[in-house]
Amino acid sequence: MQARFHAPTSANLRRLARALRNGALVAIPTETVYGLAAHALDAQACRAIFRAKRRPANDPLIVHVLDRAQAEPLAEFNDTARRLARRFWPGPLTLVLPKKPVVPGIVTSGGPTVAIRAPAHPLARRLLRLAKIPLAAPSANLFGYISPTTAAHVRDGLGARIPHILDGGACTVGVESTVLDVTDPRRPRILRPGAVTARQLELFLGMRVRQARSRGSNTPKLSPGLLERHYSPRTPLVLRRWSGQLPAGVAGVLQRRPAGHPWKHLFWLSRRGALNEVARNLYDVLRQADAGRYREIRVEPLPAADSGGLAAAINDRLQRAAARH
Ligand code: TXA
Ligand code: MG
């Protein structure tokens, strides 16, 4: 199999919507990262996602919907979840809620909850509207590798394993959605920090939003996405402050463009340090550095101070990418 690239024409979108209804896999752009989509109510189609990604069956999928009306038949909403959906959908906030029976067990890894979000990307929304089915979609990468933010990234990992890639250009947000457990409406809990920040959630809800700790050995498995080593390049990645020197064979990744002459083995994530730009460029730059046959990628971490903002999501991904077995 060799994946076909589809330009986002109306005819192609109709064709891909039909393919999805018939159980095919289609990689689609979202505002966060590309997703590998399948008919969420078709257990066999969803099984194919796990095979294509080599994803373990105990790591549940996110279900993508157009809006809350399409989500309500899939999950038991409570007031907190409804308020959040009204405020943050469409957008990069995934809500974990008790599932309804129609959702196949393969989607939730046999668990009692389902993760749902309404993506904001116009092409994802047009496809959802045409297909008229919810779409299960994890990030469109091989399990454990860096998430894809362009159609070419998807092809690099999955090109020989899936039939269709919808080319929507580069993703604008660049890090994955925030996964928020709202099964208890009075105690919302972030399972994965993401593009919607803890600070935004707390301000809006007027209550404390806890963060599930991902590090530390005796943390219960709240969400398999909390696996320590994840989002990782093949080249060993270390987090270290920029010292102004690069040993031979080492690539450097800075948060902002250095003054003066660009260096040969030095990459940067933004021009002036703007966090949304860092997030948008992060996975592409890590993939570029990983392709450079270095023995090590040395990444400058963000200051830890901004723990309630977008920096938390970026540092979370960097720490996972740096975690060794
Ligand atoms: O931005 C995103 O969320 C992207 C785009 C494609 O929407 N998707 C994404 O999917 O990042 P994935 O599968 O790579 O990550 C989904 C995360 C995983 O950490 C998974 O364990 C968690 O969500 N998850 C899914 N269902 C869950 C559930 N019922 N309870 C707890 N965590 C869940
Ligand atoms: Mg993923």
GROMACS .gro file of C-alpha atoms and ligand atoms in nm:
model
  359
    1MET     CA    1   0.000   0.000   0.000
    2GLN     CA    2   0.118   0.353  -0.070
    3ALA     CA    3  -0.090   0.636   0.073
    4ARG     CA    4  -0.248   0.876  -0.173
    5PHE     CA    5  -0.229   1.248  -0.103
    6HIS     CA    6  -0.562   1.424  -0.154
    7ALA     CA    7  -0.583   1.797  -0.209
    8PRO     CA    8  -0.880   1.942  -0.019
    9THR     CA    9  -1.117   1.984  -0.315
   10SER     CA   10  -1.491   1.938  -0.264
   11ALA     CA   11  -1.490   1.622  -0.476
   12ASN     CA   12  -1.203   1.473  -0.275
   13LEU     CA   13  -1.368   1.558   0.057
   14ARG     CA   14  -1.687   1.384  -0.057
   15ARG     CA   15  -1.484   1.083  -0.167
   16LEU     CA   16  -1.295   1.065   0.163
   17ALA     CA   17  -1.615   1.105   0.364
   18ARG     CA   18  -1.758   0.809   0.175
   19ALA     CA   19  -1.440   0.606   0.234
   20LEU     CA   20  -1.464   0.677   0.608
   21ARG     CA   21  -1.829   0.570   0.618
   22ASN     CA   22  -1.721   0.246   0.451
   23GLY     CA   23  -1.459   0.172   0.715
   24ALA     CA   24  -1.138   0.305   0.554
   25LEU     CA   25  -0.861   0.487   0.738
   26VAL     CA   26  -0.794   0.850   0.639
   27ALA     CA   27  -0.527   1.075   0.787
   28ILE     CA   28  -0.679   1.420   0.840
   29PRO     CA   29  -0.552   1.759   0.951
   30THR     CA   30  -0.673   1.906   1.279
   31GLU     CA   31  -0.565   2.235   1.435
   32THR     CA   32  -0.339   2.047   1.680
   33VAL     CA   33  -0.175   1.757   1.490
   34TYR     CA   34  -0.279   1.524   1.208
   35GLY     CA   35  -0.512   1.244   1.316
   36LEU     CA   36  -0.556   0.894   1.177
   37ALA     CA   37  -0.935   0.879   1.144
   38ALA     CA   38  -1.185   0.594   1.122
   39HIS     CA   39  -1.560   0.549   1.172
   40ALA     CA   40  -1.581   0.561   1.552
   41LEU     CA   41  -1.884   0.331   1.574
   42ASP     CA   42  -1.727   0.065   1.349
   43ALA     CA   43  -1.515  -0.159   1.573
   44GLN     CA   44  -1.335  -0.319   1.280
   45ALA     CA   45  -1.235   0.017   1.131
   46CYS     CA   46  -1.107   0.126   1.472
   47ARG     CA   47  -0.910  -0.196   1.509
   48ALA     CA   48  -0.728  -0.102   1.186
   49ILE     CA   49  -0.609   0.222   1.349
   50PHE     CA   50  -0.427   0.025   1.620
   51ARG     CA   51  -0.269  -0.202   1.359
   52ALA     CA   52  -0.154   0.082   1.133
   53LYS     CA   53   0.002   0.276   1.422
   54ARG     CA   54   0.134  -0.034   1.604
   55ARG     CA   55  -0.049   0.111   1.900
   56PRO     CA   56  -0.112  -0.110   2.203
   57ALA     CA   57  -0.481  -0.191   2.250
   58ASN     CA   58  -0.478  -0.050   2.604
   59ASP     CA   59  -0.433   0.308   2.479
   60PRO     CA   60  -0.782   0.445   2.405
   61LEU     CA   61  -0.873   0.673   2.113
   62ILE     CA   62  -1.018   1.024   2.101
   63VAL     CA   63  -1.354   1.053   1.924
   64HIS     CA   64  -1.394   1.362   1.705
   65VAL     CA   65  -1.736   1.520   1.657
   66LEU     CA   66  -1.877   1.825   1.488
   67ASP     CA   67  -2.044   1.964   1.799
   68ARG     CA   68  -2.210   1.881   2.128
   69ALA     CA   69  -2.523   1.755   1.954
   70GLN     CA   70  -2.316   1.483   1.791
   71ALA     CA   71  -2.135   1.411   2.119
   72GLU     CA   72  -2.436   1.373   2.349
   73PRO     CA   73  -2.541   1.027   2.215
   74LEU     CA   74  -2.187   0.901   2.280
   75ALA     CA   75  -2.124   1.014   2.639
   76GLU     CA   76  -2.299   1.113   2.962
   77PHE     CA   77  -2.252   1.489   2.979
   78ASN     CA   78  -2.276   1.678   3.308
   79ASP     CA   79  -2.310   2.053   3.362
   80THR     CA   80  -1.937   2.117   3.379
   81ALA     CA   81  -1.880   1.926   3.056
   82ARG     CA   82  -2.161   2.116   2.882
   83ARG     CA   83  -2.022   2.452   2.991
   84LEU     CA   84  -1.675   2.355   2.874
   85ALA     CA   85  -1.800   2.232   2.539
   86ARG     CA   86  -1.998   2.551   2.488
   87ARG     CA   87  -1.693   2.764   2.564
   88PHE     CA   88  -1.402   2.568   2.413
   89TRP     CA   89  -1.553   2.372   2.121
   90PRO     CA   90  -1.465   2.362   1.847
   91GLY     CA   91  -1.108   2.363   1.976
   92PRO     CA   92  -0.822   2.170   2.138
   93LEU     CA   93  -1.002   2.049   2.453
   94THR     CA   94  -1.078   1.677   2.490
   95LEU     CA   95  -1.336   1.581   2.752
   96VAL     CA   96  -1.325   1.240   2.923
   97LEU     CA   97  -1.678   1.136   3.021
   98PRO     CA   98  -1.870   0.816   3.100
   99LYS     CA   99  -1.934   0.641   2.770
  100LYS     CA  100  -2.270   0.535   2.633
  101PRO     CA  101  -2.316   0.178   2.503
  102VAL     CA  102  -2.302   0.274   2.134
  103VAL     CA  103  -1.926   0.343   2.159
  104PRO     CA  104  -1.736   0.020   2.083
  105GLY     CA  105  -1.504  -0.113   2.352
  106ILE     CA  106  -1.206  -0.102   2.118
  107VAL     CA  107  -1.229   0.281   2.117
  108THR     CA  108  -1.211   0.309   2.495
  109SER     CA  109  -0.980   0.010   2.549
  110GLY     CA  110  -1.264  -0.160   2.729
  111GLY     CA  111  -1.291   0.122   2.983
  112PRO     CA  112  -1.607   0.296   3.107
  113THR     CA  113  -1.511   0.642   2.977
  114VAL     CA  114  -1.472   0.798   2.632
  115ALA     CA  115  -1.256   1.093   2.526
  116ILE     CA  116  -1.433   1.337   2.292
  117ARG     CA  117  -1.348   1.662   2.119
  118ALA     CA  118  -1.476   1.885   1.839
  119PRO     CA  119  -1.177   1.991   1.626
  120ALA     CA  120  -1.159   2.348   1.497
  121HIS     CA  121  -0.979   2.278   1.169
  122PRO     CA  122  -1.209   2.376   0.878
  123LEU     CA  123  -1.122   2.063   0.675
  124ALA     CA  124  -1.181   1.829   0.969
  125ARG     CA  125  -1.516   2.000   1.020
  126ARG     CA  126  -1.614   1.975   0.654
  127LEU     CA  127  -1.531   1.603   0.657
  128LEU     CA  128  -1.731   1.547   0.976
  129ARG     CA  129  -2.024   1.730   0.823
  130LEU     CA  130  -2.010   1.524   0.502
  131ALA     CA  131  -1.947   1.189   0.671
  132LYS     CA  132  -2.215   1.242   0.939
  133ILE     CA  133  -2.038   0.997   1.169
  134PRO     CA  134  -1.808   1.051   1.468
  135LEU     CA  135  -1.442   0.987   1.386
  136ALA     CA  136  -1.201   0.809   1.617
  137ALA     CA  137  -0.857   0.954   1.557
  138PRO     CA  138  -0.529   0.931   1.746
  139SER     CA  139  -0.230   1.125   1.621
  140ALA     CA  140  -0.125   0.993   1.277
  141ASN     CA  141   0.221   0.867   1.374
  142LEU     CA  142   0.372   0.531   1.460
  143PHE     CA  143   0.319   0.470   1.831
  144GLY     CA  144   0.578   0.648   2.046
  145TYR     CA  145   0.726   0.866   1.770
  146ILE     CA  146   0.690   1.242   1.730
  147SER     CA  147   0.336   1.352   1.634
  148PRO     CA  148   0.282   1.477   1.276
  149THR     CA  149   0.198   1.838   1.196
  150THR     CA  150   0.215   1.814   0.814
  151ALA     CA  151   0.090   1.565   0.555
  152ALA     CA  152   0.454   1.483   0.473
  153HIS     CA  153   0.515   1.388   0.839
  154VAL     CA  154   0.222   1.146   0.814
  155ARG     CA  155   0.360   0.992   0.496
  156ASP     CA  156   0.706   0.952   0.652
  157GLY     CA  157   0.564   0.734   0.929
  158LEU     CA  158   0.251   0.573   0.789
  159GLY     CA  159   0.277   0.616   0.410
  160ALA     CA  160   0.315   0.244   0.348
  161ARG     CA  161   0.048   0.147   0.602
  162ILE     CA  162  -0.260   0.359   0.521
  163PRO     CA  163  -0.452   0.437   0.199
  164HIS     CA  164  -0.540   0.809   0.228
  165ILE     CA  165  -0.389   1.135   0.351
  166LEU     CA  166  -0.589   1.457   0.329
  167ASP     CA  167  -0.336   1.736   0.278
  168GLY     CA  168  -0.438   2.041   0.476
  169GLY     CA  169  -0.097   2.203   0.511
  170ALA     CA  170   0.072   2.264   0.845
  171CYS     CA  171  -0.124   2.250   1.171
  172THR     CA  172  -0.161   2.589   1.336
  173VAL     CA  173  -0.147   2.488   1.705
  174GLY     CA  174   0.117   2.217   1.685
  175VAL     CA  175   0.075   2.037   2.020
  176GLU     CA  176  -0.206   1.799   2.106
  177SER     CA  177  -0.531   1.886   2.276
  178THR     CA  178  -0.567   1.913   2.651
  179VAL     CA  179  -0.722   1.592   2.787
  180LEU     CA  180  -0.952   1.679   3.078
  181ASP     CA  181  -1.123   1.419   3.294
  182VAL     CA  182  -1.467   1.560   3.382
  183THR     CA  183  -1.631   1.238   3.499
  184ASP     CA  184  -1.665   1.412   3.837
  185PRO     CA  185  -1.808   1.757   3.750
  186ARG     CA  186  -1.675   1.910   4.073
  187ARG     CA  187  -1.322   1.779   4.034
  188PRO     CA  188  -1.199   1.827   3.678
  189ARG     CA  189  -0.849   1.691   3.626
  190ILE     CA  190  -0.600   1.744   3.345
  191LEU     CA  191  -0.467   1.408   3.221
  192ARG     CA  192  -0.255   1.563   2.947
  193PRO     CA  193  -0.163   1.935   2.935
  194GLY     CA  194  -0.228   2.085   2.593
  195ALA     CA  195  -0.328   2.386   2.394
  196VAL     CA  196  -0.610   2.490   2.629
  197THR     CA  197  -0.423   2.582   2.944
  198ALA     CA  198  -0.499   2.505   3.310
  199ARG     CA  199  -0.519   2.878   3.372
  200GLN     CA  200  -0.785   2.925   3.102
  201LEU     CA  201  -0.988   2.636   3.244
  202GLU     CA  202  -0.969   2.761   3.603
  203LEU     CA  203  -1.061   3.116   3.507
  204PHE     CA  204  -1.359   2.997   3.310
  205LEU     CA  205  -1.488   2.736   3.557
  206GLY     CA  206  -1.408   2.932   3.871
  207MET     CA  207  -1.273   2.617   4.034
  208ARG     CA  208  -0.944   2.448   4.086
  209VAL     CA  209  -0.830   2.221   3.804
  210ARG     CA  210  -0.584   1.956   3.917
  211GLN     CA  211  -0.306   1.810   3.708
  212ALA     CA  212  -0.258   1.437   3.709
  213ARG     CA  213   0.108   1.377   3.784
  214SER     CA  214   0.269   1.192   3.499
  215ARG     CA  215   0.607   1.139   3.660
  216GLY     CA  216   0.693   0.922   3.954
  217SER     CA  217   0.679   0.547   3.971
  218ASN     CA  218   0.367   0.470   4.173
  219THR     CA  219   0.126   0.692   3.981
  220PRO     CA  220  -0.174   0.487   3.883
  221LYS     CA  221  -0.229   0.451   3.508
  222LEU     CA  222  -0.485   0.726   3.460
  223SER     CA  223  -0.436   0.764   3.091
  224PRO     CA  224  -0.195   0.556   2.886
  225GLY     CA  225  -0.097   0.880   2.715
  226LEU     CA  226   0.085   0.949   3.038
  227LEU     CA  227   0.338   0.686   2.939
  228GLU     CA  228   0.670   0.842   3.018
  229ARG     CA  229   0.851   0.781   2.695
  230HIS     CA  230   0.644   0.919   2.414
  231TYR     CA  231   0.669   1.174   2.137
  232SER     CA  232   1.032   1.065   2.106
  233PRO     CA  233   1.284   1.106   1.827
  234ARG     CA  234   1.509   0.806   1.754
  235THR     CA  235   1.814   1.014   1.840
  236PRO     CA  236   1.864   1.047   2.218
  237LEU     CA  237   1.723   1.381   2.332
  238VAL     CA  238   1.848   1.564   2.639
  239LEU     CA  239   1.718   1.881   2.801
  240ARG     CA  240   1.996   2.121   2.882
  241ARG     CA  241   2.048   2.496   2.901
  242TRP     CA  242   2.230   2.640   2.601
  243SER     CA  243   2.597   2.680   2.688
  244GLY     CA  244   2.702   2.849   2.366
  245GLN     CA  245   2.888   2.537   2.255
  246LEU     CA  246   2.802   2.230   2.053
  247PRO     CA  247   3.025   1.922   2.068
  248ALA     CA  248   3.076   1.733   1.740
  249GLY     CA  249   2.780   1.520   1.639
  250VAL     CA  250   2.535   1.704   1.862
  251ALA     CA  251   2.241   1.911   1.738
  252GLY     CA  252   2.119   2.204   1.945
  253VAL     CA  253   1.756   2.321   1.963
  254LEU     CA  254   1.699   2.668   2.106
  255GLN     CA  255   1.372   2.828   2.206
  256ARG     CA  256   1.451   3.139   2.004
  257ARG     CA  257   1.670   3.235   1.717
  258PRO     CA  258   2.022   3.317   1.833
  259ALA     CA  259   2.163   3.661   1.766
  260GLY     CA  260   2.428   3.691   1.500
  261HIS     CA  261   2.536   3.417   1.266
  262PRO     CA  262   2.323   3.105   1.233
  263TRP     CA  263   2.516   2.789   1.321
  264LYS     CA  264   2.518   2.479   1.114
  265HIS     CA  265   2.388   2.231   1.372
  266LEU     CA  266   2.170   2.471   1.564
  267PHE     CA  267   1.790   2.472   1.523
  268TRP     CA  268   1.542   2.709   1.682
  269LEU     CA  269   1.172   2.693   1.764
  270SER     CA  270   1.073   3.058   1.727
  271ARG     CA  271   1.207   3.394   1.619
  272ARG     CA  272   1.158   3.576   1.949
  273GLY     CA  273   1.035   3.316   2.196
  274ALA     CA  274   0.656   3.344   2.141
  275LEU     CA  275   0.510   3.027   2.290
  276ASN     CA  276   0.247   2.968   2.023
  277GLU     CA  277   0.523   2.978   1.764
  278VAL     CA  278   0.735   2.736   1.969
  279ALA     CA  279   0.439   2.496   1.990
  280ARG     CA  280   0.367   2.524   1.618
  281ASN     CA  281   0.727   2.447   1.518
  282LEU     CA  282   0.817   2.196   1.788
  283TYR     CA  283   0.749   1.864   1.616
  284ASP     CA  284   0.876   1.972   1.275
  285VAL     CA  285   1.205   2.093   1.422
  286LEU     CA  286   1.248   1.775   1.630
  287ARG     CA  287   1.186   1.568   1.316
  288GLN     CA  288   1.442   1.773   1.122
  289ALA     CA  289   1.701   1.729   1.395
  290ASP     CA  290   1.619   1.357   1.415
  291ALA     CA  291   1.679   1.322   1.040
  292GLY     CA  292   2.026   1.476   1.073
  293ARG     CA  293   2.208   1.162   1.197
  294TYR     CA  294   2.327   1.327   1.516
  295ARG     CA  295   2.429   1.126   1.819
  296GLU     CA  296   2.235   1.357   2.047
  297ILE     CA  297   1.974   1.632   2.026
  298ARG     CA  298   2.023   1.888   2.300
  299VAL     CA  299   1.709   2.095   2.363
  300GLU     CA  300   1.692   2.408   2.571
  301PRO     CA  301   1.392   2.369   2.808
  302LEU     CA  302   1.143   2.649   2.869
  303PRO     CA  303   1.158   2.821   3.209
  304ALA     CA  304   0.947   2.605   3.443
  305ALA     CA  305   0.778   2.904   3.604
  306ASP     CA  306   0.481   2.928   3.367
  307SER     CA  307   0.321   2.603   3.485
  308GLY     CA  308  -0.039   2.705   3.412
  309GLY     CA  309   0.019   2.809   3.052
  310LEU     CA  310   0.117   2.675   2.713
  311ALA     CA  311   0.475   2.628   2.836
  312ALA     CA  312   0.343   2.342   3.053
  313ALA     CA  313   0.228   2.153   2.745
  314ILE     CA  314   0.553   2.216   2.559
  315ASN     CA  315   0.772   2.114   2.853
  316ASP     CA  316   0.555   1.806   2.908
  317ARG     CA  317   0.624   1.690   2.551
  318LEU     CA  318   0.994   1.768   2.581
  319GLN     CA  319   1.023   1.573   2.907
  320ARG     CA  320   0.851   1.274   2.753
  321ALA     CA  321   1.071   1.295   2.447
  322ALA     CA  322   1.376   1.297   2.674
  323ALA     CA  323   1.260   1.012   2.899
  324ARG     CA  324   1.470   0.696   2.855
  325HIS     CA  325   1.364   0.344   2.926
  326TXA     O1  326  -0.499   1.696   1.960
  326TXA     C1  327  -0.525   1.579   1.978
  326TXA     O2  328  -0.575   1.537   2.081
  326TXA     C2  329  -0.491   1.482   1.863
  326TXA     C3  330  -0.579   1.517   1.743
  326TXA     C4  331  -0.566   1.418   1.630
  326TXA     O3  332  -0.711   1.530   1.785
  326TXA     N1  333  -0.512   1.348   1.904
  326TXA     C5  334  -0.428   1.283   1.989
  326TXA     O4  335  -0.463   1.149   2.008
  326TXA     O5  336  -0.333   1.333   2.041
  326TXA     P1  337  -0.369   1.044   2.082
  326TXA     O6  338  -0.438   0.914   2.069
  326TXA     O7  339  -0.234   1.054   2.028
  326TXA     O8  340  -0.377   1.086   2.230
  326TXA     C6  341  -0.499   1.069   2.299
  326TXA     C7  342  -0.475   1.073   2.446
  326TXA     C8  343  -0.394   0.954   2.489
  326TXA     O9  344  -0.306   1.001   2.587
  326TXA     C9  345  -0.497   0.862   2.549
  326TXA    O10  346  -0.443   0.777   2.645
  326TXA    C10  347  -0.596   0.960   2.607
  326TXA    O11  348  -0.600   1.064   2.516
  326TXA     N2  349  -0.729   0.902   2.621
  326TXA    C11  350  -0.811   0.861   2.523
  326TXA     N3  351  -0.925   0.810   2.574
  326TXA    C12  352  -0.914   0.821   2.708
  326TXA    C13  353  -0.998   0.787   2.819
  326TXA     N4  354  -1.118   0.730   2.801
  326TXA     N5  355  -0.953   0.812   2.943
  326TXA    C14  356  -0.834   0.870   2.962
  326TXA     N6  357  -0.748   0.905   2.863
  326TXA    C15  358  -0.788   0.881   2.737
  327MG      MG  359  -0.037   1.040   2.002
   0.00000   0.00000   0.00000
